[in-house]
Tab-separated table of C-alpha atoms in Angstrom:
chain	number	residue	atom	x	y	z
K	1	MET	CA	132.236	70.983	119.406
K	2	ARG	CA	134.552	70.803	116.357
K	3	LYS	CA	135.784	67.709	117.016
K	4	GLU	CA	132.145	66.911	116.270
K	5	ILE	CA	130.945	68.289	113.572
K	6	THR	CA	132.495	65.961	110.363
K	7	ASN	CA	134.669	67.508	107.634
K	8	SER	CA	131.639	67.088	105.287
K	9	GLU	CA	129.259	69.610	106.959
K	10	GLU	CA	132.176	71.817	107.898
K	11	ASN	CA	133.260	72.187	103.813
K	12	ALA	CA	129.793	72.346	102.913
K	13	ASN	CA	128.303	75.252	100.966
K	14	GLU	CA	125.037	76.505	100.432
K	15	GLU	CA	123.749	75.865	97.383
K	16	GLU	CA	120.412	76.946	95.223
K	17	VAL	CA	117.640	76.084	95.877
K	18	SER	CA	114.736	74.671	93.929
K	19	LEU	CA	111.578	76.887	94.514
K	20	LYS	CA	109.484	74.811	91.940
K	21	TYR	CA	106.558	73.701	92.243
K	22	ASP	CA	105.532	70.832	90.583
K	23	GLY	CA	102.071	70.821	89.641
K	24	LYS	CA	99.294	71.528	92.213
K	25	ALA	CA	99.973	69.300	94.705
K	26	HIS	CA	102.637	70.163	96.375
K	27	VAL	CA	101.558	74.507	95.458
K	28	PHE	CA	97.441	73.197	98.003
K	29	LYS	CA	100.917	71.192	100.123
K	30	GLY	CA	102.890	75.224	99.969
K	31	ALA	CA	99.407	76.217	100.951
K	32	VAL	CA	98.460	73.679	104.367
K	33	LEU	CA	101.545	73.746	105.560
K	34	GLY	CA	100.486	77.963	105.789
K	35	PHE	CA	98.009	76.994	107.667
K	36	PHE	CA	98.903	74.981	110.292
K	37	ILE	CA	101.819	77.939	110.582
K	38	GLY	CA	99.642	80.312	111.406
K	39	LEU	CA	97.704	77.264	113.554
K	40	ALA	CA	101.003	77.801	115.222
K	41	ILE	CA	100.792	81.064	117.426
K	42	ILE	CA	97.522	80.379	118.186
K	43	VAL	CA	97.010	77.266	119.098
K	44	PRO	CA	99.490	75.656	122.871
K	45	GLY	CA	102.674	73.309	121.785
K	46	VAL	CA	102.350	73.727	117.130
K	47	SER	CA	105.284	74.380	115.900
K	48	GLY	CA	104.719	74.957	112.851
K	49	ALA	CA	108.305	74.616	111.381
K	50	ALA	CA	107.728	70.215	112.559
K	51	VAL	CA	105.464	70.955	109.773
K	52	ALA	CA	107.701	72.051	107.539
K	53	ILE	CA	109.541	69.171	108.018
K	54	ILE	CA	107.087	66.294	107.971
K	55	PHE	CA	105.726	67.825	104.764
K	56	GLY	CA	109.699	67.964	103.591
K	57	LEU	CA	109.764	71.478	102.529
K	58	TYR	CA	111.516	72.782	105.561
K	59	GLU	CA	114.778	73.781	103.903
K	60	LYS	CA	112.684	76.016	101.121
K	61	LEU	CA	111.217	76.967	103.291
K	62	LEU	CA	113.730	78.846	105.488
K	63	TYR	CA	115.652	79.632	101.523
K	64	ALA	CA	112.923	81.400	100.794
K	65	MET	CA	112.582	84.154	103.899
K	66	GLY	CA	116.559	84.079	103.829
K	67	ASN	CA	116.848	85.040	100.396
K	68	LEU	CA	113.278	87.013	100.096
K	69	LEU	CA	114.936	90.643	99.312
K	70	ARG	CA	117.188	89.445	96.746
K	71	LYS	CA	115.714	87.207	94.843
K	72	PHE	CA	111.975	88.115	95.480
K	73	LYS	CA	110.280	86.866	92.447
K	74	LYS	CA	111.027	83.777	92.921
K	75	CYS	CA	110.462	83.376	97.058
K	76	PHE	CA	107.379	84.782	96.608
K	77	VAL	CA	106.661	82.908	94.608
K	78	PHE	CA	106.966	79.942	96.543
K	79	LEU	CA	105.852	81.319	99.888
K	80	LEU	CA	102.449	82.770	98.180
K	81	PRO	CA	100.510	80.125	98.357
K	82	VAL	CA	102.357	79.459	102.446
K	83	ILE	CA	101.013	83.266	103.309
K	84	ILE	CA	98.044	82.202	101.580
K	85	GLY	CA	97.168	79.915	104.404
K	86	GLY	CA	98.740	80.797	107.089
K	87	VAL	CA	96.318	83.457	106.468
K	88	ILE	CA	92.783	80.841	106.201
K	89	GLY	CA	95.172	79.165	109.902
K	90	ILE	CA	95.024	82.208	111.893
K	91	ALA	CA	92.060	83.242	111.170
K	92	GLY	CA	90.481	79.733	111.161
K	93	GLY	CA	92.723	79.333	114.450
K	94	PHE	CA	91.149	82.626	115.900
K	95	PHE	CA	87.564	82.020	114.839
K	96	GLY	CA	87.900	77.857	115.102
K	97	VAL	CA	90.152	76.719	117.642
K	98	ARG	CA	89.896	78.725	120.032
K	99	LYS	CA	86.172	78.696	120.636
K	100	LEU	CA	86.740	74.705	120.519
K	101	MET	CA	89.196	75.531	123.265
K	102	ASN	CA	86.899	76.453	125.236
K	103	VAL	CA	84.640	74.104	125.189
K	104	ILE	CA	86.675	70.588	125.004
K	105	PRO	CA	90.240	71.405	126.010
K	106	PHE	CA	92.209	69.219	126.347
K	107	ALA	CA	90.415	67.120	123.239
K	108	VAL	CA	91.671	69.335	120.320
K	109	VAL	CA	95.207	69.693	121.903
K	110	ALA	CA	95.142	65.072	122.241
K	111	LEU	CA	93.810	65.919	118.594
K	112	PHE	CA	97.570	67.958	117.727
K	113	ALA	CA	99.687	66.508	120.090
K	114	GLY	CA	98.563	63.133	118.066
K	115	LEU	CA	99.586	65.231	114.522
K	116	MET	CA	103.337	66.171	115.811
K	117	THR	CA	103.308	63.190	117.311
K	118	GLY	CA	103.012	60.694	114.328
K	119	ALA	CA	104.707	62.599	112.003
K	120	LEU	CA	107.771	62.194	114.122
K	121	PRO	CA	109.338	59.631	111.948
K	122	VAL	CA	110.398	62.127	109.424
K	123	ILE	CA	112.750	64.290	111.942
K	124	THR	CA	114.235	61.566	113.504
K	125	ASP	CA	114.534	59.491	110.558
K	126	LYS	CA	117.525	62.030	109.834
K	127	ILE	CA	118.949	60.656	112.520
K	128	LYS	CA	119.287	57.123	111.817
K	129	ASP	CA	121.997	56.088	110.479
K	130	LYS	CA	124.336	58.865	111.860
K	131	GLU	CA	126.576	58.322	114.240
K	132	ARG	CA	125.700	58.496	117.461
K	133	THR	CA	128.185	60.826	119.212
K	134	PRO	CA	128.503	62.477	123.697
K	135	PHE	CA	127.936	65.684	121.590
K	136	ARG	CA	125.186	64.968	119.497
K	137	LEU	CA	123.188	63.030	122.079
K	138	THR	CA	123.339	66.211	124.959
K	139	LEU	CA	122.360	68.773	121.951
K	140	ILE	CA	119.305	66.152	121.854
K	141	ALA	CA	118.570	66.225	125.689
K	142	LEU	CA	119.847	70.452	125.826
K	143	GLY	CA	117.204	70.203	122.554
K	144	VAL	CA	113.868	68.597	124.930
K	145	ILE	CA	115.004	70.720	127.315
K	146	ILE	CA	113.908	74.232	126.722
K	147	PRO	CA	110.309	73.445	125.086
K	148	VAL	CA	110.081	71.905	128.543
K	149	GLY	CA	112.088	74.472	130.289
K	150	LEU	CA	109.895	77.330	128.532
K	151	SER	CA	106.622	75.807	129.316
K	152	LEU	CA	107.512	75.023	133.472
K	153	PHE	CA	108.264	78.572	133.646
K	154	SER	CA	104.699	79.761	132.168
K	155	VAL	CA	103.448	77.521	134.435
K	156	PHE	CA	104.400	78.237	136.879
K	157	PHE	CA	106.206	81.490	136.743
K	158	ASP	CA	104.204	83.071	135.668
K	159	SER	CA	100.006	83.565	136.809
K	160	TYR	CA	99.603	86.829	135.717
K	161	ASP	CA	98.982	88.752	132.545
K	162	SER	CA	100.129	91.844	131.468
K	163	SER	CA	98.949	95.020	130.811
K	164	LEU	CA	97.885	97.167	126.940
K	165	GLU	CA	97.102	99.725	128.627
K	166	ASN	CA	99.207	103.346	129.868
K	167	LEU	CA	101.946	101.616	127.732
K	168	GLN	CA	104.966	103.873	126.777
K	169	ILE	CA	107.731	104.431	124.150
K	170	TYR	CA	109.686	101.092	125.060
K	171	HIS	CA	107.007	98.884	125.683
K	172	TYR	CA	106.363	99.418	121.973
K	173	VAL	CA	110.335	98.530	121.162
K	174	LEU	CA	110.421	95.102	123.580
K	175	PHE	CA	107.224	94.748	120.509
K	176	VAL	CA	108.747	94.608	118.257
K	177	ALA	CA	111.771	92.597	119.961
K	178	LEU	CA	109.032	89.950	120.920
K	179	GLY	CA	108.176	89.748	117.286
K	180	TYR	CA	111.335	89.086	116.437
K	181	ALA	CA	111.243	86.299	118.944
K	182	VAL	CA	108.129	85.207	117.540
K	183	ALA	CA	108.936	84.770	114.155
K	184	ILE	CA	112.089	82.596	115.424
K	185	THR	CA	109.530	79.838	117.734
K	186	GLN	CA	107.749	79.505	113.860
K	187	ILE	CA	111.884	79.170	111.678
K	188	VAL	CA	112.722	76.588	115.164
K	189	PRO	CA	111.454	73.775	115.103
K	190	GLY	CA	109.633	71.896	119.119
K	191	LEU	CA	109.238	76.948	119.927
K	192	SER	CA	106.369	77.500	120.471
K	193	ALA	CA	104.855	81.005	119.569
K	194	THR	CA	101.783	80.574	122.547
K	195	ALA	CA	103.957	79.427	124.842
K	196	LEU	CA	106.651	82.531	124.278
K	197	LEU	CA	103.638	84.765	124.702
K	198	MET	CA	102.252	83.067	127.822
K	199	MET	CA	105.500	82.996	129.861
K	200	PHE	CA	105.302	87.204	129.479
K	201	GLY	CA	101.415	86.842	130.094
K	202	LEU	CA	100.803	88.260	126.837
K	203	PHE	CA	99.030	85.968	125.002
K	204	THR	CA	95.380	86.186	127.211
K	205	PRO	CA	95.289	90.143	127.031
K	206	LEU	CA	96.579	89.748	122.523
K	207	MET	CA	93.681	86.903	122.309
K	208	ASN	CA	91.177	90.155	123.522
K	209	SER	CA	92.567	91.780	121.906
K	210	ILE	CA	91.038	91.637	118.410
K	211	ASN	CA	87.756	92.576	117.713
K	212	LEU	CA	86.497	95.793	116.189
K	213	GLU	CA	86.781	98.271	118.661
K	214	LEU	CA	90.821	97.039	118.071
K	215	PHE	CA	90.798	99.435	115.205
K	216	THR	CA	90.143	102.519	116.910
K	217	ASN	CA	92.541	102.424	119.918
K	218	LEU	CA	95.557	103.791	118.158
K	219	SER	CA	98.011	102.472	121.275
K	220	LEU	CA	96.604	99.211	120.665
K	221	MET	CA	96.956	98.829	116.615
K	222	MET	CA	100.520	100.360	117.388
K	223	VAL	CA	100.921	97.397	119.553
K	224	PHE	CA	100.302	95.219	116.614
K	225	VAL	CA	102.229	96.766	114.058
K	226	CYS	CA	105.343	96.400	115.901
K	227	LEU	CA	104.727	92.583	116.797
K	228	ALA	CA	103.995	92.198	112.934
K	229	VAL	CA	107.608	94.714	112.292
K	230	GLY	CA	109.330	92.219	114.705
K	231	PHE	CA	108.062	89.107	113.085
K	232	ILE	CA	108.435	89.843	109.658
K	233	ALA	CA	112.446	90.150	110.671
K	234	GLY	CA	112.966	87.670	112.455
K	235	LEU	CA	111.203	85.395	109.737
K	236	LEU	CA	113.727	87.513	106.662
K	237	THR	CA	116.889	87.882	109.622
K	238	PHE	CA	117.385	84.017	111.381
K	239	SER	CA	115.393	82.218	108.260
K	240	SER	CA	118.906	82.866	106.507
K	241	ALA	CA	121.086	81.856	109.547
K	242	MET	CA	118.821	78.328	110.358
K	243	SER	CA	119.167	78.522	106.415
K	244	LYS	CA	123.631	78.100	105.877
K	245	LEU	CA	123.557	76.448	109.405
K	246	LEU	CA	121.487	73.339	107.755
K	247	ALA	CA	122.914	73.593	105.005
K	248	ARG	CA	127.075	72.722	106.760
K	249	TYR	CA	126.024	70.859	109.764
K	250	GLU	CA	122.814	69.729	108.727
K	251	ASN	CA	124.186	66.121	110.691
K	252	THR	CA	124.724	67.464	113.711
K	253	ALA	CA	121.580	70.276	113.664
K	254	TYR	CA	118.775	67.660	113.654
K	255	PHE	CA	120.125	65.591	116.392
K	256	PHE	CA	119.316	69.744	117.937
K	257	ILE	CA	115.588	69.474	116.832
K	258	THR	CA	114.496	66.182	117.093
K	259	GLY	CA	115.010	66.955	121.001
K	260	LEU	CA	112.702	69.879	120.164
K	261	SER	CA	110.381	68.377	117.863
K	262	ILE	CA	110.632	65.584	121.357
K	263	GLY	CA	110.245	68.053	123.489
K	264	ALA	CA	107.266	69.744	121.621
K	265	ALA	CA	104.977	66.632	122.151
K	266	ILE	CA	105.189	66.735	125.440
K	267	THR	CA	104.765	70.103	126.047
K	268	MET	CA	101.350	70.155	124.230
K	269	PHE	CA	99.984	68.538	126.955
K	270	PHE	CA	101.248	70.665	128.909
K	271	ASN	CA	101.077	74.163	129.200
K	272	PRO	CA	99.178	77.289	130.596
K	273	GLU	CA	96.267	76.852	129.100
K	274	ILE	CA	95.544	72.433	129.559
K	275	TYR	CA	96.773	72.897	133.347
K	276	GLU	CA	93.951	75.303	134.031
K	277	VAL	CA	91.757	72.281	132.757
K	278	TYR	CA	94.013	70.046	135.187
K	279	VAL	CA	93.461	72.453	137.912
K	280	SER	CA	89.410	72.816	137.364
K	281	TRP	CA	89.563	68.843	136.701
K	282	ALA	CA	91.400	68.303	140.222
K	283	ALA	CA	89.129	71.443	142.159
K	284	ASP	CA	85.811	69.231	140.536
K	285	THR	CA	85.406	65.936	138.349
K	286	VAL	CA	87.655	64.237	136.229
K	287	ALA	CA	86.134	65.267	132.715
K	288	TRP	CA	86.230	61.380	131.247
K	289	GLN	CA	84.300	61.713	127.752
K	290	GLU	CA	85.908	64.592	126.798
K	291	ILE	CA	89.632	62.417	127.991
K	292	ILE	CA	88.088	59.534	125.979
K	293	LEU	CA	87.568	61.358	123.495
K	294	GLY	CA	90.668	63.325	123.106
K	295	ALA	CA	92.221	59.834	122.826
K	296	VAL	CA	90.419	59.029	119.695
K	297	LEU	CA	91.283	61.809	118.045
K	298	PHE	CA	95.009	61.130	119.283
K	299	ALA	CA	94.223	57.890	117.250
K	300	ALA	CA	93.389	59.212	114.678
K	301	GLY	CA	95.506	61.768	114.112
K	302	PHE	CA	97.993	60.212	114.638
K	303	PHE	CA	98.099	57.317	112.311
K	304	ALA	CA	97.015	59.974	110.029
K	305	SER	CA	99.687	61.513	109.859
K	306	ARG	CA	101.493	57.308	109.551
K	307	LYS	CA	99.351	58.133	106.310
K	308	LEU	CA	101.037	61.283	105.336
K	309	VAL	CA	103.490	60.292	106.089
K	310	ALA	CA	103.939	57.115	104.479
K	311	PHE	CA	103.016	58.164	101.668
K	312	GLU	CA	105.037	61.641	100.674
K	313	LYS	CA	107.764	58.631	101.306
K	314	GLY	CA	106.802	57.177	98.870
K	315	LYS	CA	106.576	60.077	96.678
K	316	GLY	CA	110.550	61.281	97.282
K	317	ASN	CA	108.678	64.574	98.489
């Protein structure tokens, strides 16, 4: 492994990162990034970290989260639009996209898949001129395998929903750990929070528990408090580790990130929710109208994403 890491990567030091927004357009871009990160927690297969790379804000986002406690004012000012966008994204995903997923799930997934696939060049361009060693190619393959493997496991080895009733103290400790793991999915490109929650049979129970009765059920409230504590801890600690990793080994790390992003695009069309759609088609009738609509939305998302990528390149991010 040591041979595969260049001297320039080994000797690189974590540098001070500028978190200043260049005008209202950049502030808006931060809010849009937060919106997609919020959606990523609700919509299967969407990777908030991959969106951050597309917008050219990934390294800044990692730095801001990892240094929030040490440089609070500077980092908080940068993160505020992202946080606001994230809240809107979670609300929009839960009350809007989730309802659409109940009506035209394949078409909705196709739209997001088009957006993610069209933006892949932002990530692959990072390794375009880099040496392709066996180790780095293995990292690409491993990156593809991890999200696909998680998705396969959640589809074929998890056919139940875990109960949120009669919880013991150790369950709440596990929810803190799960919240930390969900945070990692938002930091590492290609990983999906929904796929992880589905793997543990918790996605549907958690979604179904979000209602007005939540505030009168202390046990359920504590579940979300524990998840939030773990999630915040994960963002603060793992983002710092990821930021240092990229600062030292950026060239090599992006080979792995490329694989993760490709794997994420694949899993958007193969995860527990969309698999249920395929099963219903096989048992009843294939919804050709939705497939055609999905193809149109995929193309629209793909070309819109490509235009955005070209626009960002033209501005130099």
